[in-house]
Backbone as JSON Lines, residues from 0, in Angstrom:
{"i":0,"aa":"M","n":[-5.74,-16.62,0.08],"ca":[-5.71,-17.93,1.0],"c":[-6.34,-17.81,2.32]}
{"i":1,"aa":"T","n":[-7.21,-18.84,2.61],"ca":[-7.6,-18.51,3.62],"c":[-7.32,-19.06,4.99]}
{"i":2,"aa":"T","n":[-6.66,-20.45,4.81],"ca":[-5.77,-21.01,5.85],"c":[-4.39,-20.7,5.67]}
{"i":3,"aa":"T","n":[-3.83,-20.94,7.0],"ca":[-2.33,-20.53,6.85],"c":[-1.67,-21.51,6.22]}
{"i":4,"aa":"P","n":[-0.85,-21.43,5.0],"ca":[-0.12,-22.5,4.31],"c":[0.58,-23.31,5.26]}
{"i":5,"aa":"L","n":[1.25,-24.44,5.09],"ca":[2.18,-25.3,5.88],"c":[3.2,-24.6,5.91]}
{"i":6,"aa":"S","n":[3.78,-24.14,4.48],"ca":[5.29,-23.37,4.94],"c":[5.53,-22.31,5.44]}
{"i":7,"aa":"I","n":[4.29,-21.46,6.06],"ca":[4.22,-20.35,6.83],"c":[4.28,-20.86,8.16]}
{"i":8,"aa":"R","n":[3.48,-21.84,8.7],"ca":[3.68,-22.6,10.08],"c":[4.87,-22.88,10.37]}
{"i":9,"aa":"V","n":[5.72,-23.43,9.33],"ca":[6.76,-24.37,9.2],"c":[7.66,-23.08,9.79]}
{"i":10,"aa":"I","n":[7.98,-22.18,9.01],"ca":[8.9,-20.97,9.2],"c":[8.59,-20.35,10.47]}
{"i":11,"aa":"R","n":[7.22,-20.16,11.04],"ca":[6.93,-19.34,12.15],"c":[7.63,-20.44,13.45]}
{"i":12,"aa":"D","n":[7.06,-21.78,13.07],"ca":[8.04,-22.63,14.23],"c":[9.19,-22.72,14.32]}
{"i":13,"aa":"E","n":[9.91,-22.69,13.07],"ca":[11.51,-22.88,13.07],"c":[11.92,-21.66,13.48]}
{"i":14,"aa":"H","n":[11.3,-20.44,13.57],"ca":[11.74,-19.31,14.51],"c":[11.59,-19.28,15.73]}
{"i":15,"aa":"Q","n":[10.43,-19.75,15.99],"ca":[10.38,-20.02,17.75],"c":[11.16,-20.73,18.21]}
{"i":16,"aa":"A","n":[11.64,-22.1,17.46],"ca":[12.65,-22.87,18.09],"c":[13.85,-22.41,18.02]}
{"i":17,"aa":"L","n":[14.51,-21.3,16.99],"ca":[15.72,-20.57,16.76],"c":[15.31,-19.42,18.35]}
{"i":18,"aa":"R","n":[14.59,-18.91,18.33],"ca":[14.5,-18.02,19.59],"c":[14.7,-18.76,20.79]}
{"i":19,"aa":"A","n":[13.93,-19.82,20.97],"ca":[13.99,-20.61,22.25],"c":[15.41,-21.04,22.55]}
{"i":20,"aa":"M","n":[15.86,-21.51,21.49],"ca":[17.59,-22.0,21.49],"c":[18.42,-21.0,21.91]}
{"i":21,"aa":"L","n":[18.15,-19.63,21.45],"ca":[19.03,-18.5,21.77],"c":[18.51,-17.99,23.21]}
{"i":22,"aa":"D","n":[17.57,-17.99,23.37],"ca":[17.17,-17.38,24.96],"c":[17.53,-18.62,25.8]}
{"i":23,"aa":"S","n":[17.66,-20.08,25.59],"ca":[18.26,-20.72,26.34],"c":[19.74,-20.58,26.3]}
{"i":24,"aa":"L","n":[20.5,-20.24,25.76],"ca":[22.01,-20.21,25.5],"c":[22.41,-18.92,26.16]}
{"i":25,"aa":"R","n":[21.59,-17.9,26.21],"ca":[21.79,-16.73,27.0],"c":[21.48,-16.91,28.44]}
{"i":26,"aa":"L","n":[20.55,-17.7,28.71],"ca":[20.19,-17.92,29.99],"c":[21.38,-18.98,30.85]}
{"i":27,"aa":"M","n":[21.59,-19.84,30.05],"ca":[22.35,-20.79,30.72],"c":[23.92,-20.03,30.74]}
{"i":28,"aa":"L","n":[24.49,-19.13,29.96],"ca":[25.66,-18.29,30.37],"c":[25.6,-17.4,31.47]}
{"i":29,"aa":"R","n":[23.95,-16.95,31.48],"ca":[24.02,-15.75,32.75],"c":[24.14,-16.52,34.13]}
{"i":30,"aa":"R","n":[23.26,-17.86,34.05],"ca":[23.26,-18.66,35.12],"c":[25.16,-19.23,35.58]}
{"i":31,"aa":"Q","n":[25.52,-19.48,34.62],"ca":[27.26,-19.8,34.92],"c":[27.95,-18.61,35.39]}
{"i":32,"aa":"R","n":[27.73,-17.38,34.99],"ca":[28.32,-16.37,35.41],"c":[27.85,-16.06,36.6]}
{"i":33,"aa":"D","n":[26.69,-15.81,36.92],"ca":[26.26,-15.35,38.13],"c":[26.5,-16.52,39.5]}
{"i":34,"aa":"Q","n":[26.52,-17.99,38.93],"ca":[27.1,-19.02,40.1],"c":[28.51,-19.21,39.93]}
{"i":35,"aa":"D","n":[29.2,-18.44,39.12],"ca":[31.06,-18.43,39.15],"c":[31.24,-20.09,38.58]}
{"i":36,"aa":"S","n":[30.43,-20.76,37.94],"ca":[30.54,-22.14,37.51],"c":[31.41,-22.1,36.08]}
{"i":37,"aa":"T","n":[32.06,-23.22,36.13],"ca":[32.57,-23.42,34.78],"c":[31.95,-23.72,33.5]}
{"i":38,"aa":"P","n":[31.98,-22.9,32.52],"ca":[30.63,-23.09,31.41],"c":[30.77,-24.44,30.86]}
{"i":39,"aa":"R","n":[29.71,-24.9,30.51],"ca":[29.67,-26.09,29.89],"c":[29.71,-25.83,28.25]}
{"i":40,"aa":"F","n":[31.01,-25.74,27.9],"ca":[31.35,-25.94,26.45],"c":[30.86,-26.55,25.69]}
{"i":41,"aa":"D","n":[30.9,-27.85,25.84],"ca":[30.33,-28.91,25.27],"c":[28.74,-28.79,24.91]}
{"i":42,"aa":"V","n":[28.28,-28.15,26.18],"ca":[26.7,-28.05,25.72],"c":[26.61,-26.61,24.59]}
{"i":43,"aa":"I","n":[27.51,-25.4,24.89],"ca":[27.27,-24.43,24.11],"c":[28.0,-24.51,22.61]}
{"i":44,"aa":"R","n":[28.95,-25.46,22.45],"ca":[29.21,-26.08,20.75],"c":[28.16,-26.81,20.54]}
{"i":45,"aa":"A","n":[27.26,-27.46,21.14],"ca":[26.29,-28.51,20.52],"c":[24.93,-27.45,20.26]}
{"i":46,"aa":"M","n":[24.89,-26.49,20.94],"ca":[23.81,-25.56,20.68],"c":[24.01,-24.7,19.45]}
{"i":47,"aa":"L","n":[25.4,-24.17,19.29],"ca":[25.97,-23.45,17.9],"c":[25.65,-24.33,16.88]}
{"i":48,"aa":"F","n":[26.31,-25.57,17.17],"ca":[26.05,-26.76,15.96],"c":[24.57,-26.71,15.55]}
{"i":49,"aa":"Y","n":[23.63,-26.71,16.2],"ca":[22.19,-26.88,16.17],"c":[21.78,-25.35,15.09]}
{"i":50,"aa":"I","n":[22.53,-24.5,15.64],"ca":[22.19,-23.38,14.8],"c":[22.59,-23.36,13.55]}
{"i":51,"aa":"D","n":[23.7,-23.84,13.43],"ca":[24.41,-23.84,11.87],"c":[23.7,-25.04,11.08]}
{"i":52,"aa":"E","n":[23.43,-26.04,11.6],"ca":[22.93,-27.19,10.77],"c":[21.35,-26.53,10.62]}
{"i":53,"aa":"F","n":[20.77,-26.48,11.46],"ca":[19.04,-26.53,10.94],"c":[18.97,-24.84,10.54]}
{"i":54,"aa":"P","n":[18.7,-23.8,11.28],"ca":[18.29,-22.44,11.04],"c":[19.0,-21.94,9.69]}
{"i":55,"aa":"E","n":[20.69,-22.08,9.78],"ca":[21.48,-21.53,8.65],"c":[21.58,-22.37,7.57]}
{"i":56,"aa":"R","n":[21.56,-23.56,7.75],"ca":[21.97,-24.6,6.33],"c":[20.36,-24.82,5.57]}
{"i":57,"aa":"L","n":[19.34,-24.8,6.73],"ca":[18.22,-25.71,5.72],"c":[17.18,-24.73,5.79]}
{"i":58,"aa":"H","n":[16.84,-24.12,6.92],"ca":[15.77,-23.34,6.97],"c":[15.91,-21.69,6.28]}
{"i":59,"aa":"H","n":[17.09,-21.07,6.19],"ca":[17.69,-20.26,5.33],"c":[17.69,-20.44,3.92]}
{"i":60,"aa":"R","n":[18.27,-21.49,3.84],"ca":[18.38,-21.81,2.36],"c":[16.97,-21.82,1.55]}
{"i":61,"aa":"K","n":[16.0,-22.64,2.3],"ca":[14.92,-22.65,1.23],"c":[13.99,-21.21,1.35]}
{"i":62,"aa":"E","n":[14.41,-20.5,2.06],"ca":[13.82,-18.92,2.35],"c":[14.2,-18.4,0.82]}
{"i":63,"aa":"S","n":[15.6,-18.41,1.05],"ca":[16.21,-17.35,-0.08],"c":[16.41,-18.17,-1.39]}
{"i":64,"aa":"E","n":[16.04,-19.61,-1.53],"ca":[16.28,-20.19,-2.72],"c":[14.58,-20.24,-3.67]}
{"i":65,"aa":"L","n":[13.61,-20.59,-2.27],"ca":[12.48,-20.86,-2.73],"c":[11.52,-19.59,-2.46]}
{"i":66,"aa":"L","n":[11.32,-19.04,-1.34],"ca":[10.02,-18.32,-0.92],"c":[10.51,-16.82,-1.64]}
{"i":67,"aa":"F","n":[11.62,-16.32,-1.37],"ca":[11.98,-14.88,-1.86],"c":[11.61,-14.75,-3.23]}
{"i":68,"aa":"P","n":[12.16,-15.88,-4.17],"ca":[12.38,-15.64,-5.46],"c":[10.77,-15.81,-5.84]}
{"i":69,"aa":"L","n":[9.99,-16.45,-5.34],"ca":[8.53,-16.82,-5.8],"c":[7.78,-15.32,-5.41]}
{"i":70,"aa":"I","n":[8.31,-14.58,-4.22],"ca":[7.72,-13.28,-3.83],"c":[8.02,-12.23,-4.86]}
{"i":71,"aa":"R","n":[9.55,-12.25,-5.4],"ca":[10.11,-11.41,-6.24],"c":[9.19,-11.48,-7.81]}
{"i":72,"aa":"Q","n":[8.75,-12.55,-7.8],"ca":[8.11,-13.03,-9.13],"c":[6.64,-12.28,-9.52]}
{"i":73,"aa":"H","n":[5.93,-12.13,-8.17],"ca":[4.61,-11.67,-7.82],"c":[4.67,-10.23,-7.42]}
{"i":74,"aa":"S","n":[5.74,-9.63,-7.06],"ca":[5.7,-8.72,-6.31],"c":[6.89,-7.99,-6.41]}
{"i":75,"aa":"D","n":[7.11,-6.44,-6.81],"ca":[8.22,-5.88,-6.43],"c":[8.58,-4.79,-5.35]}
{"i":76,"aa":"T","n":[7.32,-4.78,-4.65],"ca":[7.1,-3.94,-3.48],"c":[8.2,-4.31,-2.42]}
{"i":77,"aa":"A","n":[8.65,-5.38,-2.34],"ca":[9.68,-5.77,-1.13],"c":[11.02,-6.2,-1.69]}
{"i":78,"aa":"A","n":[11.54,-5.78,-2.92],"ca":[12.51,-6.02,-3.46],"c":[13.78,-5.86,-2.4]}
{"i":79,"aa":"D","n":[13.67,-4.49,-1.82],"ca":[14.77,-4.12,-1.08],"c":[14.89,-4.84,0.36]}
{"i":80,"aa":"I","n":[13.88,-5.44,0.68],"ca":[13.58,-5.84,2.14],"c":[14.15,-7.5,1.71]}
{"i":81,"aa":"L","n":[13.95,-7.75,0.45],"ca":[14.34,-9.33,0.37],"c":[15.58,-9.38,-0.28]}
{"i":82,"aa":"D","n":[16.38,-8.27,-0.5],"ca":[17.76,-8.43,-0.94],"c":[18.22,-8.26,0.52]}
{"i":83,"aa":"R","n":[17.66,-7.59,1.18],"ca":[18.58,-7.19,3.01],"c":[18.39,-8.55,3.57]}
{"i":84,"aa":"L","n":[17.11,-9.49,3.73],"ca":[17.05,-10.59,4.0],"c":[18.27,-11.72,3.43]}
{"i":85,"aa":"D","n":[18.36,-11.69,2.15],"ca":[19.21,-12.55,1.46],"c":[20.96,-12.44,1.97]}
{"i":86,"aa":"R","n":[20.9,-10.95,2.14],"ca":[22.47,-10.7,2.62],"c":[22.65,-11.02,4.24]}
{"i":87,"aa":"D","n":[21.18,-10.87,5.02],"ca":[21.22,-11.56,6.12],"c":[21.29,-12.97,6.59]}
{"i":88,"aa":"H","n":[21.0,-13.68,5.68],"ca":[21.29,-15.47,5.64],"c":[22.84,-15.44,5.35]}
{"i":89,"aa":"R","n":[23.61,-14.75,4.32],"ca":[24.77,-14.95,4.18],"c":[25.45,-14.53,5.19]}
{"i":90,"aa":"A","n":[25.71,-13.57,5.89],"ca":[25.89,-12.81,7.14],"c":[25.72,-13.48,8.33]}
{"i":91,"aa":"G","n":[24.83,-14.4,8.36],"ca":[24.64,-15.4,9.38],"c":[25.27,-16.46,9.46]}
{"i":92,"aa":"E","n":[25.75,-17.18,8.36],"ca":[26.45,-18.18,8.05],"c":[28.23,-17.54,8.73]}
{"i":93,"aa":"R","n":[28.58,-16.35,8.26],"ca":[29.73,-15.93,9.0],"c":[29.5,-15.59,10.47]}
{"i":94,"aa":"A","n":[28.32,-15.03,10.55],"ca":[28.29,-14.76,12.15],"c":[28.49,-16.02,13.06]}
{"i":95,"aa":"I","n":[28.05,-17.3,12.87],"ca":[27.97,-18.19,13.58],"c":[29.44,-18.97,13.72]}
{"i":96,"aa":"R","n":[30.09,-18.75,12.46],"ca":[31.69,-19.28,12.46],"c":[32.35,-18.23,13.34]}
{"i":97,"aa":"D","n":[31.99,-16.94,13.36],"ca":[32.54,-16.09,14.61],"c":[32.47,-16.36,15.8]}
{"i":98,"aa":"L","n":[31.08,-16.77,15.96],"ca":[30.68,-17.36,17.37],"c":[31.48,-18.79,17.88]}
{"i":99,"aa":"E","n":[31.54,-19.6,17.05],"ca":[32.19,-20.83,17.19],"c":[33.7,-20.41,17.54]}
{"i":100,"aa":"R","n":[34.26,-19.83,16.71],"ca":[35.66,-19.25,16.94],"c":[35.98,-18.59,18.4]}
{"i":101,"aa":"A","n":[34.92,-17.64,18.36],"ca":[35.02,-16.79,19.97],"c":[34.81,-17.85,20.98]}
{"i":102,"aa":"L","n":[33.8,-18.8,20.9],"ca":[33.72,-19.86,21.86],"c":[35.21,-20.6,21.88]}
{"i":103,"aa":"L","n":[35.6,-21.21,20.99],"ca":[37.01,-21.86,21.11],"c":[38.0,-21.05,21.85]}
{"i":104,"aa":"A","n":[38.31,-19.76,21.24],"ca":[39.24,-19.1,22.15],"c":[39.05,-18.8,23.63]}
{"i":105,"aa":"W","n":[37.84,-18.62,24.1],"ca":[37.45,-18.61,25.36],"c":[37.63,-19.98,26.13]}
{"i":106,"aa":"E","n":[37.39,-21.09,25.62],"ca":[37.8,-22.44,26.17],"c":[39.32,-22.53,26.05]}
{"i":107,"aa":"M","n":[39.94,-22.31,25.12],"ca":[41.24,-22.46,25.06],"c":[42.2,-21.41,26.14]}
{"i":108,"aa":"I","n":[42.03,-20.33,25.66],"ca":[42.54,-18.97,26.31],"c":[42.2,-18.9,27.61]}
{"i":109,"aa":"G","n":[40.83,-18.86,27.92],"ca":[40.42,-18.6,29.2],"c":[39.48,-17.33,29.25]}
{"i":110,"aa":"E","n":[39.22,-17.07,30.52],"ca":[38.19,-16.06,30.95],"c":[38.15,-14.81,30.39]}
{"i":111,"aa":"S","n":[39.43,-14.49,29.94],"ca":[39.92,-13.12,29.27],"c":[39.06,-13.09,28.05]}
{"i":112,"aa":"R","n":[38.67,-13.99,27.39],"ca":[38.13,-14.14,25.94],"c":[36.32,-14.39,26.05]}
{"i":113,"aa":"R","n":[36.09,-14.24,27.35],"ca":[34.78,-14.83,27.74],"c":[33.67,-13.51,27.09]}
{"i":114,"aa":"I","n":[34.16,-12.27,27.36],"ca":[33.46,-10.98,27.02],"c":[33.61,-10.98,25.24]}
{"i":115,"aa":"D","n":[34.41,-11.41,24.64],"ca":[34.5,-11.46,23.37],"c":[33.21,-12.35,22.73]}
{"i":116,"aa":"F","n":[33.34,-13.38,23.19],"ca":[32.08,-14.59,22.98],"c":[30.67,-13.93,23.6]}
{"i":117,"aa":"E","n":[30.53,-13.26,24.39],"ca":[29.36,-12.91,24.99],"c":[28.91,-11.65,24.12]}
{"i":118,"aa":"T","n":[29.8,-10.59,23.71],"ca":[29.44,-9.78,22.77],"c":[29.16,-10.05,21.32]}
{"i":119,"aa":"A","n":[29.76,-11.26,20.96],"ca":[29.69,-11.58,19.54],"c":[27.97,-12.49,19.62]}
{"i":120,"aa":"L","n":[27.7,-12.97,20.6],"ca":[26.0,-13.73,20.92],"c":[25.3,-12.57,20.96]}
{"i":121,"aa":"D","n":[25.54,-11.38,21.74],"ca":[24.54,-10.35,21.94],"c":[24.27,-9.73,20.5]}
{"i":122,"aa":"R","n":[25.52,-9.37,19.95],"ca":[25.25,-9.15,18.49],"c":[24.32,-9.91,17.42]}
{"i":123,"aa":"Y","n":[24.5,-11.26,17.58],"ca":[23.76,-12.17,17.03],"c":[22.49,-12.3,17.35]}
{"i":124,"aa":"L","n":[22.46,-12.39,18.52],"ca":[20.77,-12.4,19.02],"c":[19.88,-11.08,18.72]}
{"i":125,"aa":"D","n":[20.7,-10.05,18.38],"ca":[20.19,-8.59,18.37],"c":[19.65,-8.78,16.63]}
{"i":126,"aa":"F","n":[20.87,-9.41,15.98],"ca":[20.74,-9.44,14.36],"c":[19.62,-10.36,14.1]}
{"i":127,"aa":"Y","n":[19.35,-11.45,14.85],"ca":[18.19,-12.13,14.31],"c":[16.98,-12.04,14.78]}
{"i":128,"aa":"A","n":[16.91,-11.44,15.83],"ca":[15.69,-10.85,16.36],"c":[15.09,-10.12,15.52]}
{"i":129,"aa":"A","n":[15.91,-9.07,14.9],"ca":[15.36,-8.11,13.94],"c":[15.14,-8.75,12.54]}
{"i":130,"aa":"H","n":[16.06,-9.9,12.07],"ca":[15.94,-10.4,11.12],"c":[14.3,-11.16,11.0]}
{"i":131,"aa":"M","n":[14.32,-12.19,11.94],"ca":[12.97,-12.69,12.18],"c":[11.55,-11.88,11.9]}
{"i":132,"aa":"R","n":[11.54,-10.87,12.76],"ca":[10.72,-9.78,12.95],"c":[10.48,-9.47,11.5]}
{"i":133,"aa":"L","n":[11.35,-8.94,10.81],"ca":[10.89,-8.74,9.23],"c":[10.63,-9.61,8.49]}
{"i":134,"aa":"E","n":[10.84,-10.76,8.74],"ca":[10.19,-11.69,7.94],"c":[8.61,-12.31,8.22]}
{"i":135,"aa":"E","n":[8.62,-12.14,9.52],"ca":[7.22,-12.47,9.97],"c":[6.24,-11.1,10.18]}
{"i":136,"aa":"E","n":[6.74,-9.87,10.32],"ca":[5.72,-8.73,9.91],"c":[5.52,-8.34,8.54]}
{"i":137,"aa":"V","n":[6.79,-8.65,7.57],"ca":[6.13,-8.01,6.3],"c":[6.36,-8.93,5.06]}
{"i":138,"aa":"V","n":[7.52,-9.75,5.22],"ca":[7.39,-11.08,4.23],"c":[6.44,-11.95,4.57]}
{"i":139,"aa":"L","n":[6.08,-12.63,5.49],"ca":[5.21,-13.78,5.15],"c":[3.8,-13.17,4.98]}
{"i":140,"aa":"P","n":[3.1,-11.9,5.68],"ca":[2.13,-11.44,5.0],"c":[2.03,-11.04,3.75]}
{"i":141,"aa":"L","n":[3.27,-10.49,3.33],"ca":[3.13,-10.44,1.73],"c":[3.08,-11.47,0.8]}
{"i":142,"aa":"A","n":[3.51,-12.48,1.35],"ca":[3.52,-13.91,0.57],"c":[2.25,-14.38,0.22]}
{"i":143,"aa":"Q","n":[1.45,-14.21,1.58],"ca":[-0.07,-14.71,1.66],"c":[-0.94,-13.69,0.88]}
{"i":144,"aa":"Q","n":[-0.34,-12.52,0.67],"ca":[-1.26,-11.74,-0.48],"c":[-1.07,-12.01,-1.79]}
{"i":145,"aa":"V","n":[0.38,-12.29,-2.1],"ca":[0.68,-12.26,-3.68],"c":[0.82,-13.84,-4.37]}
{"i":146,"aa":"L","n":[1.19,-14.86,-3.55],"ca":[1.46,-16.03,-3.74],"c":[-0.09,-17.0,-4.44]}
{"i":147,"aa":"G","n":[0.05,-17.61,-5.29],"ca":[-0.97,-18.32,-5.53],"c":[-0.93,-19.8,-4.89]}
{"i":148,"aa":"E","n":[-2.06,-20.63,-5.53],"ca":[-2.14,-21.99,-4.93],"c":[-0.84,-22.73,-5.41]}
{"i":149,"aa":"A","n":[-0.51,-22.75,-6.68],"ca":[0.45,-23.45,-7.27],"c":[2.13,-23.12,-6.33]}
{"i":150,"aa":"D","n":[2.13,-22.05,-6.01],"ca":[3.44,-21.49,-5.41],"c":[3.25,-21.94,-3.96]}
{"i":151,"aa":"W","n":[1.92,-22.15,-3.08],"ca":[2.16,-22.64,-1.86],"c":[2.17,-24.19,-1.9]}
{"i":152,"aa":"R","n":[1.93,-24.99,-3.04],"ca":[2.05,-26.28,-3.1],"c":[3.37,-26.67,-3.25]}
{"i":153,"aa":"T","n":[4.32,-25.75,-4.03],"ca":[5.46,-25.9,-4.08],"c":[6.47,-25.73,-2.57]}
{"i":154,"aa":"L","n":[6.26,-24.57,-2.11],"ca":[6.44,-24.09,-1.01],"c":[6.46,-25.1,0.36]}
{"i":155,"aa":"D","n":[4.97,-25.84,0.4],"ca":[4.38,-26.55,1.41],"c":[5.35,-27.66,1.25]}
{"i":156,"aa":"A","n":[5.6,-28.46,0.11],"ca":[6.17,-29.58,-0.23],"c":[7.91,-29.51,0.38]}
{"i":157,"aa":"A","n":[8.18,-28.3,0.13],"ca":[9.46,-28.08,0.18],"c":[9.92,-28.0,2.08]}
{"i":158,"aa":"F","n":[8.99,-27.11,2.49],"ca":[9.44,-26.94,3.94],"c":[8.44,-28.11,4.78]}
{"i":159,"aa":"A","n":[7.76,-28.97,4.09],"ca":[7.41,-30.1,4.87],"c":[8.37,-31.03,5.3]}
{"i":160,"aa":"E","n":[9.44,-31.16,4.7],"ca":[10.78,-32.16,4.47],"c":[11.57,-31.51,5.63]}
{"i":161,"aa":"N","n":[11.26,-30.3,6.07],"ca":[12.4,-29.77,7.31],"c":[11.74,-30.69,8.63]}
{"i":162,"aa":"R","n":[12.79,-31.26,9.3],"ca":[12.35,-32.23,10.39],"c":[13.13,-31.67,11.46]}
{"i":163,"aa":"D","n":[13.05,-30.25,11.93],"ca":[13.62,-29.68,12.95],"c":[13.12,-30.3,14.29]}
{"i":164,"aa":"P","n":[14.25,-31.21,15.13],"ca":[13.66,-31.89,16.28],"c":[13.23,-30.79,17.39]}
{"i":165,"aa":"L","n":[13.51,-29.39,17.32],"ca":[13.1,-28.6,18.32],"c":[11.52,-28.05,18.02]}
{"i":166,"aa":"T","n":[10.71,-28.29,16.65],"ca":[9.78,-27.9,15.98],"c":[8.83,-29.43,16.32]}
{"i":167,"aa":"G","n":[9.2,-30.27,17.22],"ca":[8.47,-31.36,17.45],"c":[8.66,-32.74,16.76]}
{"i":168,"aa":"H","n":[9.54,-32.51,15.94],"ca":[9.64,-33.69,15.18],"c":[10.88,-34.85,15.69]}
{"i":169,"aa":"P","n":[10.64,-36.18,15.86],"ca":[11.91,-36.91,16.69],"c":[12.97,-36.71,15.73]}
{"i":170,"aa":"P","n":[14.14,-36.72,16.34],"ca":[15.5,-36.36,15.7],"c":[15.69,-37.76,14.9]}
{"i":171,"aa":"S","n":[16.5,-37.44,13.83],"ca":[17.07,-38.65,13.04],"c":[18.1,-39.19,13.76]}
{"i":172,"aa":"H","n":[18.4,-40.11,13.33],"ca":[19.55,-41.04,14.25],"c":[20.96,-40.57,14.43]}
{"i":173,"aa":"E","n":[21.2,-39.42,13.19],"ca":[22.41,-38.93,13.42],"c":[22.55,-37.9,14.21]}
{"i":174,"aa":"Y","n":[21.32,-36.99,14.78],"ca":[21.22,-36.02,15.55],"c":[20.79,-36.37,16.76]}
{"i":175,"aa":"E","n":[20.31,-37.56,16.99],"ca":[19.94,-38.21,18.17],"c":[20.89,-37.71,19.52]}
{"i":176,"aa":"Q","n":[21.85,-37.91,19.85],"ca":[22.71,-37.52,20.68],"c":[22.74,-36.11,20.86]}
{"i":177,"aa":"L","n":[23.04,-35.3,19.55],"ca":[23.15,-33.74,20.02],"c":[21.86,-33.36,20.77]}
{"i":178,"aa":"F","n":[20.67,-33.6,20.29],"ca":[19.46,-33.01,20.92],"c":[19.22,-33.7,22.01]}
{"i":179,"aa":"S","n":[19.73,-35.1,22.43],"ca":[19.62,-35.31,23.66],"c":[20.36,-34.77,24.71]}
{"i":180,"aa":"R","n":[21.82,-34.31,24.18],"ca":[22.49,-33.53,25.22],"c":[21.76,-31.92,25.38]}
{"i":181,"aa":"I","n":[21.59,-31.5,24.26],"ca":[20.93,-30.03,24.28],"c":[19.87,-30.05,25.43]}
{"i":182,"aa":"V","n":[18.81,-30.92,24.91],"ca":[17.62,-30.88,25.97],"c":[17.78,-31.23,27.49]}
{"i":183,"aa":"R","n":[18.88,-32.14,27.51],"ca":[19.13,-32.51,29.04],"c":[19.69,-31.56,29.63]}
{"i":184,"aa":"T","n":[20.66,-30.71,29.04],"ca":[21.32,-30.05,29.87],"c":[21.18,-28.32,29.78]}
{"i":185,"aa":"A","n":[20.34,-27.9,28.79],"ca":[20.03,-26.71,28.69],"c":[19.08,-26.12,29.43]}
{"i":186,"aa":"P","n":[18.96,-24.84,29.98],"ca":[17.79,-24.64,30.74],"c":[16.54,-24.07,29.95]}
{"i":187,"aa":"A","n":[15.46,-24.21,30.55],"ca":[14.55,-23.85,29.69],"c":[14.74,-22.54,29.29]}
{"i":188,"aa":"P","n":[13.92,-22.47,27.79],"ca":[12.46,-22.77,27.42],"c":[13.17,-24.11,26.59]}
{"i":189,"aa":"I","n":[14.18,-24.42,26.2],"ca":[14.79,-25.74,25.5],"c":[14.8,-26.9,26.3]}
{"i":190,"aa":"G","n":[15.31,-26.91,27.31],"ca":[15.92,-28.08,28.06],"c":[15.01,-28.22,29.11]}
{"i":191,"aa":"L","n":[15.55,-29.67,29.88],"ca":[14.71,-29.48,31.18],"c":[15.61,-29.08,32.42]}
{"i":192,"aa":"G","n":[16.54,-28.61,32.22],"ca":[17.51,-27.93,33.29],"c":[18.82,-28.65,33.33]}
{"i":193,"aa":"E","n":[19.61,-28.02,33.88],"ca":[20.92,-28.73,33.97],"c":[21.05,-29.94,34.54]}
{"i":194,"aa":"A","n":[21.92,-30.81,34.02],"ca":[21.88,-32.31,34.43],"c":[23.28,-32.3,35.66]}
């Protein structure tokens, strides 16, 4: 295949959006700590909700249910890696719940729980950086080598339906307020700065 398939471009764009969201979250927490200001729990919750709604439920599902099985059909060289990535996807769902719970504990109990949230967030950031790197450096190049035109048509049609607002798509009506809040209040690279 000479041109990069749409599905690979969507996956990379969505990875970049997740990286930007996580970087913005880390930056916002650092600024709040440095300025000794009250955390914007509402914005942090909105950012975690975004991560749960788009990368966890939409992006990962399509990778595990469509992309990875197609690669397995054409190659057995990456079976261990694909198994690991599937486990990562399942672990990611649990990790986001753990982050949401740690955030709630921080908000309800107070500053003594901040370190628990920040530690869980750092683990999550490291986990996803390694996960996305493995997909981008190993799995996507392998997919380009082994998948045929019919496979790409199937994948492209499925991934074209992804409408993540952080990849340039206008948010659907139901997500409009969520993304407005994130973009207005989150620091760059996602937002326009604290309101």
